[in-house]
Tab-separated table of C-alpha atoms and ligand atoms in Angstrom:
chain	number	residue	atom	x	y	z
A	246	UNK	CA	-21.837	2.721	14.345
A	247	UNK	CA	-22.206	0.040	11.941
A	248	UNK	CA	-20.693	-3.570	13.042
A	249	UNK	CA	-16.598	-3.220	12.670
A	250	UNK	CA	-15.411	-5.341	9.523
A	251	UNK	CA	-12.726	-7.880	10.133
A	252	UNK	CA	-10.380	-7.067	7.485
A	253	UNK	CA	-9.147	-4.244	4.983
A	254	UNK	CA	-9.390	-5.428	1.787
A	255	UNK	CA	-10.758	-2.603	0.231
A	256	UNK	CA	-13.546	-0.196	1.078
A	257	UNK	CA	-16.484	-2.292	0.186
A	258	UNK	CA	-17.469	-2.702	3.806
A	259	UNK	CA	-16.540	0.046	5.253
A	260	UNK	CA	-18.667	3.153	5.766
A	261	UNK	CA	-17.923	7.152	5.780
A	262	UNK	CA	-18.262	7.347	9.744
A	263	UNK	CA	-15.177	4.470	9.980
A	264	UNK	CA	-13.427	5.904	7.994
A	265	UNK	CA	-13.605	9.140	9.597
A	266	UNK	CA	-12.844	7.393	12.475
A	267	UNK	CA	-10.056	6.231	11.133
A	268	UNK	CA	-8.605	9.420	10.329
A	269	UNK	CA	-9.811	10.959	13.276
A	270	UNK	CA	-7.388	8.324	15.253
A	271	UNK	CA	-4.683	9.157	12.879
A	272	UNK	CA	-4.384	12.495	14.822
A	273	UNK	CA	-4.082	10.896	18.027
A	274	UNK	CA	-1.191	8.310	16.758
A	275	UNK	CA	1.020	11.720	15.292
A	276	UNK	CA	0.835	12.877	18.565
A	277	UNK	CA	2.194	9.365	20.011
A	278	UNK	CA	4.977	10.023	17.270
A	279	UNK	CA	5.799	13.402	18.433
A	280	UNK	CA	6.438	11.942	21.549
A	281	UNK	CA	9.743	11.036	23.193
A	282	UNK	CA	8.873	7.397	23.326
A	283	UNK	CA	6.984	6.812	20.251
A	284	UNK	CA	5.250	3.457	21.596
A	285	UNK	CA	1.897	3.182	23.285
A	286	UNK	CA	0.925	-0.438	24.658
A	287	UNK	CA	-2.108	-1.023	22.749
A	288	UNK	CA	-1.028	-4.386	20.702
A	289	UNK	CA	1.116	-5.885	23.506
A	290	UNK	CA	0.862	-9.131	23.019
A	291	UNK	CA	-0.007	-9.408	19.220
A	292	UNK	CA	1.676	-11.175	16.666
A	293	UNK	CA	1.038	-9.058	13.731
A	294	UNK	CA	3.037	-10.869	10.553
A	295	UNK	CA	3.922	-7.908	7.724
A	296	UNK	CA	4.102	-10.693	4.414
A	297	UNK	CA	5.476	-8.918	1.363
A	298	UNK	CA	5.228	-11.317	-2.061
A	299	UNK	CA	5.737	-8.007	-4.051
A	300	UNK	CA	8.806	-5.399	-3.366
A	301	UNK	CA	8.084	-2.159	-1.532
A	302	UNK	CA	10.046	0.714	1.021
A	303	UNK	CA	7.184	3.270	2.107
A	304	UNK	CA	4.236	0.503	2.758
A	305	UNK	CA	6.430	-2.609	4.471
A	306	UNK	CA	8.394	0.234	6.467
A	307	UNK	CA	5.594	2.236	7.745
A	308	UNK	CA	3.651	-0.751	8.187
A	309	UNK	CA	6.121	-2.471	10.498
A	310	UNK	CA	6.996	0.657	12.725
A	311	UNK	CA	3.879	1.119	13.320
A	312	UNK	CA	3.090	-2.202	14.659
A	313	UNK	CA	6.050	-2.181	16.825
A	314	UNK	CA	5.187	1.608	17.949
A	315	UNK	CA	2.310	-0.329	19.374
A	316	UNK	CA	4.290	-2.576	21.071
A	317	UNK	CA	2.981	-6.202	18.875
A	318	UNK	CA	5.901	-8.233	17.917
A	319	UNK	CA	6.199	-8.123	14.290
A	320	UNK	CA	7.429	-11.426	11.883
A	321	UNK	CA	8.657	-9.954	9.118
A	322	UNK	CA	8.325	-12.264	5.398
A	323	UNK	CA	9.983	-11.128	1.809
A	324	UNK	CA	9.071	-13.213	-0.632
A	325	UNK	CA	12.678	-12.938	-2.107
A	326	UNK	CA	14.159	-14.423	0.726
A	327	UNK	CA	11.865	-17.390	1.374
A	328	UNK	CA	11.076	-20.425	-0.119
A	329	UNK	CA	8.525	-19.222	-2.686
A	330	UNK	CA	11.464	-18.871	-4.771
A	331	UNK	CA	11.866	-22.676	-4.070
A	332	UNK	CA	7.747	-22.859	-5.393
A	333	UNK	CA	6.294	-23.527	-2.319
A	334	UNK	CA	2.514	-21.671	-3.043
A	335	UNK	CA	1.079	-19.080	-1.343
A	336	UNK	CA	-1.716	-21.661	0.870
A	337	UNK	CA	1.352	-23.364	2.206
A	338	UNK	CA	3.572	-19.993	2.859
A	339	UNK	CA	0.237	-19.192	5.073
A	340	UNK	CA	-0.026	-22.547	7.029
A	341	UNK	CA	3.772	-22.246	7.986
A	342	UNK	CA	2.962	-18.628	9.109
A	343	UNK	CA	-0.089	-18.987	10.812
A	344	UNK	CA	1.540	-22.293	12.402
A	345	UNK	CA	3.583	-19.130	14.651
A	346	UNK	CA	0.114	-18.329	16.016
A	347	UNK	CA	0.017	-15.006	14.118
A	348	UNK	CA	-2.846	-12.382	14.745
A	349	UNK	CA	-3.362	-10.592	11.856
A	350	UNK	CA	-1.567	-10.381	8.568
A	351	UNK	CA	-0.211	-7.409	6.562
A	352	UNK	CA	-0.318	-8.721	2.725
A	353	UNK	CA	1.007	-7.271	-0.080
A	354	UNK	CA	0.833	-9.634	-3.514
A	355	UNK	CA	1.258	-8.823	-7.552
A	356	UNK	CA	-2.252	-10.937	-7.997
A	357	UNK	CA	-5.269	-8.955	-7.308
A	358	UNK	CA	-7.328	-10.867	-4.804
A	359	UNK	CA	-4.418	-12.315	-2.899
A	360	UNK	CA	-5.003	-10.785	0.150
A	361	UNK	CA	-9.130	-12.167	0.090
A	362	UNK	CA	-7.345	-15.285	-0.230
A	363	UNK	CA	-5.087	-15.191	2.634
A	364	UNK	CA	-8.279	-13.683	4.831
A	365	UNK	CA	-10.095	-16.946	3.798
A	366	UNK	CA	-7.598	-19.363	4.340
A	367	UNK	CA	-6.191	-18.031	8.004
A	368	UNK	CA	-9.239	-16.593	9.402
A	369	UNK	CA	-7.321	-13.915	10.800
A	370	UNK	CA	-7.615	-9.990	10.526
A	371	UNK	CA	-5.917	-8.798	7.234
A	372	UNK	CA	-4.562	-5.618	5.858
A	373	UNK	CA	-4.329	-5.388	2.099
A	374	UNK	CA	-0.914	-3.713	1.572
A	375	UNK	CA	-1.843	-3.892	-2.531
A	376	UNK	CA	-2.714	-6.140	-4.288
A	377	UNK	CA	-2.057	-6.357	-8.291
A	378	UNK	CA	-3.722	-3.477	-9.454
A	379	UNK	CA	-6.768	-3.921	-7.703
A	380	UNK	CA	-6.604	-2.077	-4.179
A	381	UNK	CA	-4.410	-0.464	-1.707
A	382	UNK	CA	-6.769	1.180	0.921
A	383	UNK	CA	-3.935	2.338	3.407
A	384	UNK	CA	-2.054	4.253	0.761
A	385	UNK	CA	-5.658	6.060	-0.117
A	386	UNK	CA	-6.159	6.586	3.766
A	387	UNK	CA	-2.792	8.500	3.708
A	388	UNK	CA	-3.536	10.318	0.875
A	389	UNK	CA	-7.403	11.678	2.245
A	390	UNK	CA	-5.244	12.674	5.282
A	391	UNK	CA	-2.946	14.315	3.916
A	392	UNK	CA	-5.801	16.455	1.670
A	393	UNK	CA	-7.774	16.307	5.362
A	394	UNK	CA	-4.618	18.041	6.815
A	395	UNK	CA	-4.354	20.563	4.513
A	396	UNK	CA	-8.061	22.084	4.109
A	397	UNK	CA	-9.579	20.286	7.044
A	398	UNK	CA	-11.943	18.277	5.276
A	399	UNK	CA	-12.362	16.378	1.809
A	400	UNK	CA	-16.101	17.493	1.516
A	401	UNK	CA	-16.482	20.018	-1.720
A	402	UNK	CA	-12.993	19.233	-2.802
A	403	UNK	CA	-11.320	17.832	-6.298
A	404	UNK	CA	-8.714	15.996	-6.496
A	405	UNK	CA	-6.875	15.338	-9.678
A	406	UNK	CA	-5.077	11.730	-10.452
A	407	UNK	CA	-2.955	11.923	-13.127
A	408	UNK	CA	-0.575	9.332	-15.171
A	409	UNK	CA	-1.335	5.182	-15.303
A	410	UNK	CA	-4.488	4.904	-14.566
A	411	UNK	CA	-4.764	1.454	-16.094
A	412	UNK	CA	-1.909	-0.222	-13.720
A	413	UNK	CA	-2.583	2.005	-10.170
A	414	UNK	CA	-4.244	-0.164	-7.539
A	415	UNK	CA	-3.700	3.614	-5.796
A	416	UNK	CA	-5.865	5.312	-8.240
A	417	UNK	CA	-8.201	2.868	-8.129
A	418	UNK	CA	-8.434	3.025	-4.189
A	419	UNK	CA	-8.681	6.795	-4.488
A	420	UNK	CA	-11.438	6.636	-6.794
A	421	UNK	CA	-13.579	4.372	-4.242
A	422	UNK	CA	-12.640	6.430	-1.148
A	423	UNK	CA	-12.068	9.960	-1.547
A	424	UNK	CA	-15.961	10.488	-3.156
A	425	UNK	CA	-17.320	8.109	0.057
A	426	UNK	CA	-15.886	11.482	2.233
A	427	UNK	CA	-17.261	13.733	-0.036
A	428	UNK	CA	-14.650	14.968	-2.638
A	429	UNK	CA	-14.620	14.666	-6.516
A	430	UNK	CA	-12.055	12.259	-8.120
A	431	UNK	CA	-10.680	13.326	-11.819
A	432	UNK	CA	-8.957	10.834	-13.305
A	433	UNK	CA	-6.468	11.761	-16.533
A	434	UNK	CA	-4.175	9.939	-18.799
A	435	UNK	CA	-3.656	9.259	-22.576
A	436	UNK	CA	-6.834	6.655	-23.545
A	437	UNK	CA	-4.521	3.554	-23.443
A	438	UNK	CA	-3.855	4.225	-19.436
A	439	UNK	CA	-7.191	5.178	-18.892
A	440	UNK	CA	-9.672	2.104	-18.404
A	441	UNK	CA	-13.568	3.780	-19.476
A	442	UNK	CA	-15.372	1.724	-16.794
A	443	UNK	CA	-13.817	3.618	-13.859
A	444	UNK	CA	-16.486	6.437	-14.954
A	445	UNK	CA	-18.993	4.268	-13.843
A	446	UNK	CA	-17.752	4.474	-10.200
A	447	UNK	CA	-19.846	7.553	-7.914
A	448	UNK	CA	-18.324	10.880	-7.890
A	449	UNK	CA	-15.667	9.730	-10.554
A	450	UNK	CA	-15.542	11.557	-13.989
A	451	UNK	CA	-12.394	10.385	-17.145
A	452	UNK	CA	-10.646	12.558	-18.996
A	453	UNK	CA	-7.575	12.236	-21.261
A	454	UNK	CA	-6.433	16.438	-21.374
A	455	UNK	CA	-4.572	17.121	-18.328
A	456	UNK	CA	-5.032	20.756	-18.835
A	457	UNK	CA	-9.205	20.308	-17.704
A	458	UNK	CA	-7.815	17.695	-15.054
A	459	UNK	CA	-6.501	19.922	-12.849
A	460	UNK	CA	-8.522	22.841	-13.344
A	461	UNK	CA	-10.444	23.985	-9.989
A	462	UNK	CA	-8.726	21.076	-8.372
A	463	UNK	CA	-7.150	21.268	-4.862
A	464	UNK	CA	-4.730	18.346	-4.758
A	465	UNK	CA	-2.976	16.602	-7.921
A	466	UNK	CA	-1.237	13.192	-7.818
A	467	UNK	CA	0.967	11.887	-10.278
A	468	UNK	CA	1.292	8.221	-10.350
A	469	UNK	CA	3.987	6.325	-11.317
A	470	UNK	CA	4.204	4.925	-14.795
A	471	UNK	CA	4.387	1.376	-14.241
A	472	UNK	CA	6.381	0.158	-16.901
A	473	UNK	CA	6.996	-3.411	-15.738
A	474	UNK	CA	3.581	-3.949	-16.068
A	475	UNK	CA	3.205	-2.743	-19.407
A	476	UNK	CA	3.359	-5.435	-22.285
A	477	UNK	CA	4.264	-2.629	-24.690
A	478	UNK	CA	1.822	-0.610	-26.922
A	479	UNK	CA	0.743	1.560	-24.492
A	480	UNK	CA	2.767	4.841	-24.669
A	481	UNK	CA	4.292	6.465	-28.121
A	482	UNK	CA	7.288	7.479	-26.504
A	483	UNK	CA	8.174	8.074	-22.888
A	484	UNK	CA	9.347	11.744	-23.757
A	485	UNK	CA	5.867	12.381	-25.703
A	486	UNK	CA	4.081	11.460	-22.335
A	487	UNK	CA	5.973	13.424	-19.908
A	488	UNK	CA	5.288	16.777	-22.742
A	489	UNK	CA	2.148	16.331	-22.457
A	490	UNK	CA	1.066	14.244	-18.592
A	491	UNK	CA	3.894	15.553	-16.711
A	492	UNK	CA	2.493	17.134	-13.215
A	493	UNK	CA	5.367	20.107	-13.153
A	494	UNK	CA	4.760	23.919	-12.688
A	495	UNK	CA	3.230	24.723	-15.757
A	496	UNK	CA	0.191	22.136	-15.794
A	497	UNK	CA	0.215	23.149	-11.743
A	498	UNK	CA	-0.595	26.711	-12.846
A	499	UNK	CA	-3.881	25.504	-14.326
A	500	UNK	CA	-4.985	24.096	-10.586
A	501	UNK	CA	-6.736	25.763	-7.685
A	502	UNK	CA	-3.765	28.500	-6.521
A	503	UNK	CA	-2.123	26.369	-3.829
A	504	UNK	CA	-3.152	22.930	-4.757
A	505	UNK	CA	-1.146	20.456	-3.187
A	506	UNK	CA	1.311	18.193	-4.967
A	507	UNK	CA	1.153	14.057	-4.031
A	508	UNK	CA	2.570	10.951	-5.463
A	509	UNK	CA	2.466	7.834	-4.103
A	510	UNK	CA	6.319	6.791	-4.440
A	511	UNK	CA	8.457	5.426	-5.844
A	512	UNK	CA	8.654	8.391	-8.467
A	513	UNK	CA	10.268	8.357	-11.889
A	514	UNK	CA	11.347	11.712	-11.394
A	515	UNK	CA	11.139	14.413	-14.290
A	516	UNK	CA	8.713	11.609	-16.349
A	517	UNK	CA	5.374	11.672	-14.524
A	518	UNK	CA	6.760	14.174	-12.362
A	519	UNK	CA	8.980	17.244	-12.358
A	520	UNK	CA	11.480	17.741	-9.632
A	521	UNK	CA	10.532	21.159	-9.204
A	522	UNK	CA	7.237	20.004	-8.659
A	523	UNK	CA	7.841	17.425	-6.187
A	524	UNK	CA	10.304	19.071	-4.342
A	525	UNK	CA	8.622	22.939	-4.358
A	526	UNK	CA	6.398	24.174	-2.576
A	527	UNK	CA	3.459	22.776	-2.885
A	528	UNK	CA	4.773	19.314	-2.574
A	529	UNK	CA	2.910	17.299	0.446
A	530	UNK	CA	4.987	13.387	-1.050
A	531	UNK	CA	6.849	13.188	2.415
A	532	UNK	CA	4.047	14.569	4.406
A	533	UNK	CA	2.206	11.882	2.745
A	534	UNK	CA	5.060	9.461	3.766
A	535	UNK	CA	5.093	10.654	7.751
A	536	UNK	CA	1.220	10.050	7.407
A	537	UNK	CA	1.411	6.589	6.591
A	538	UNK	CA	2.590	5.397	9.424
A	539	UNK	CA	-0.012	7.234	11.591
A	540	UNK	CA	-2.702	5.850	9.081
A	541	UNK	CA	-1.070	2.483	9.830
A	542	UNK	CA	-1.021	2.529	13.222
A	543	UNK	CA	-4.854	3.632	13.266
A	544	UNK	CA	-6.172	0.933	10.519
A	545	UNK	CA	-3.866	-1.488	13.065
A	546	UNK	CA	-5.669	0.128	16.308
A	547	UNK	CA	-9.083	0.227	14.801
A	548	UNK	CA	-9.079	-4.163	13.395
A	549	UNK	CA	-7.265	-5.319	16.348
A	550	UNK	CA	-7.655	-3.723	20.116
A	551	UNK	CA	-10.750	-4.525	21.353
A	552	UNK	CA	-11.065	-7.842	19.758
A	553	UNK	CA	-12.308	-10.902	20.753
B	32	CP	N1	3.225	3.764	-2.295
B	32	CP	C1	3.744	2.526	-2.128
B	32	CP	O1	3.005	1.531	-2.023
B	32	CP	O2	5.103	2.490	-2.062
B	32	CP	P1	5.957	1.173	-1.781
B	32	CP	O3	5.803	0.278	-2.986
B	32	CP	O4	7.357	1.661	-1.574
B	32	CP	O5	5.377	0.508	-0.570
């Protein structure tokens, strides 16, 4: 194998046979969780710091249970709650973190390149939790497993991402992994949402009629419609998008018979997405929520034990 990269930032470094081998290991941490005693010793010892500038549940959540279920001690920071509301910058947050002899850092940040930043400046291991709208490789880890889980492997298949493109550090994260194992990435949405230079990316193809989206395709994610990031100008009417980009069991009719239904939370439920849709049958959102944390604990496993 190639040499191991030192951080997550995105998947720029990282090649198809680690991140099979991150998914592979992502089998091997469900059956930890199955367990009685979910916790396995492998980060005894570790300081792993989870430091959250921008809200979340499912990523600061997973993120922290799975460093405890691997026994590191975990410093938990909210922006919110600290004294960034007081201005203190991010270079100075870091130096009173790292100052706690902290072994790798879980960042999540509204500016894109924030977590590049705190890689730089603490020279430790570092997990990009999402940043702006740029990245957020573990939630696109979670998501190829959960496609992995369901047909085995991503090779040959399509998957369809529906909704903001523009805004979606998860599309965007998609779009660079899922073709690097082999599947197709369609990405839909009215023009405004739908930046043209993402068809410039390998095995990545734009189009703005959901109907051809999702036709032949095995999975289909909604994303969320990010409407605190929109200036205004982008959408006619929120009831004109959800007629026409809603994922919900009509448009779902159009898709490979049993494609699977994913979003990456939080939902606006019947806008982007119907409830029927996420809650039927074909639904795989809190599969892909039980995956994260087995994603987690393998991205953790695979930076961390072993390392000098
Ligand atoms: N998918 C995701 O990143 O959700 P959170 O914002 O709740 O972490």
């Amino acid at each position: 194998m190639t040499t191991r990269p030192r951080h997550l930032l995105d998947f720029q470094d990282w090649t198809p046979e680690r991140l099979h081998a991150i998914l592979d290991n992502a089998d091997t941490m469900l059956q930890v969780l199955d367990r009685p005693v979910k916790k396995v010793p492998a980060l005894q010892g570790l300081t792993v710091c989870n430091a959250f500038f921008e809200n979340s549940t499912r990523t600061r959540t997973s993120f922290e249970l799975a460093a405890r279920r691997m026994s590191a001690d975990v410093l938990t920071f909210a922006a919110g709650a600290s004294s960034v509301s007081k201005g203190e910058s991010l270079r100075d947050t870091l130096e009173v973190l790292t100052s706690y002899k902290v072994d790798a850092y879980i960042v999540r940040h509204h500016a894109a390149g924030a977590a590049h930043l705190v890689a730089r400046y603490s020279g430790k291991p570092v997990i990009n939790a999402g940043d702006g709208r740029r990245a957020h490789p573990t939630q696109a880890l979670l998501d190829a497993y959960t496609i992995r889980q369901e047909y085995g492997s991503l090779e040959g298949k399509t998957v369809a991402i529906l909704g903001d493109v523009r805004h979606s550090r998860v599309a965007r994260s998609n779009a660079e992994l899922l073709p690097k194992l082999g599947a197709q990435v369609v990405l839909c949405g009215p023009a405004t949402l739908l930046p043209p230079g993402l068809a410039q990316m390998p095995g990545v193809t734009l189009t703005t009629d959901p109907r051809k989206a999702v036709r032949g395709a095995h999975a289909v994610m909604a994303l969320r419609l990010q409407r605190e990031r929109m200036g205004g100008g982008f959408l006619g009417s929120l009831q004109e998008y959800a007629d026409t980009y809603q994922v919900n069991d009509t448009l779902l009719k159009e898709a490979e018979s049993g494609a699977i239904v994913l979003h990456p939370g939080p939902m606006n439920r019947d806008l982007e997405i119907s409830s029927d849709a996420a809650d039927g049958p074909q639904s795989r959102i809190l599969k892909q929520v039980e995956n994260g944390q087995a994603i987690r604990m393998s991205v953790l496993y695979h930076l961390l034990v072993g390392r000098n």
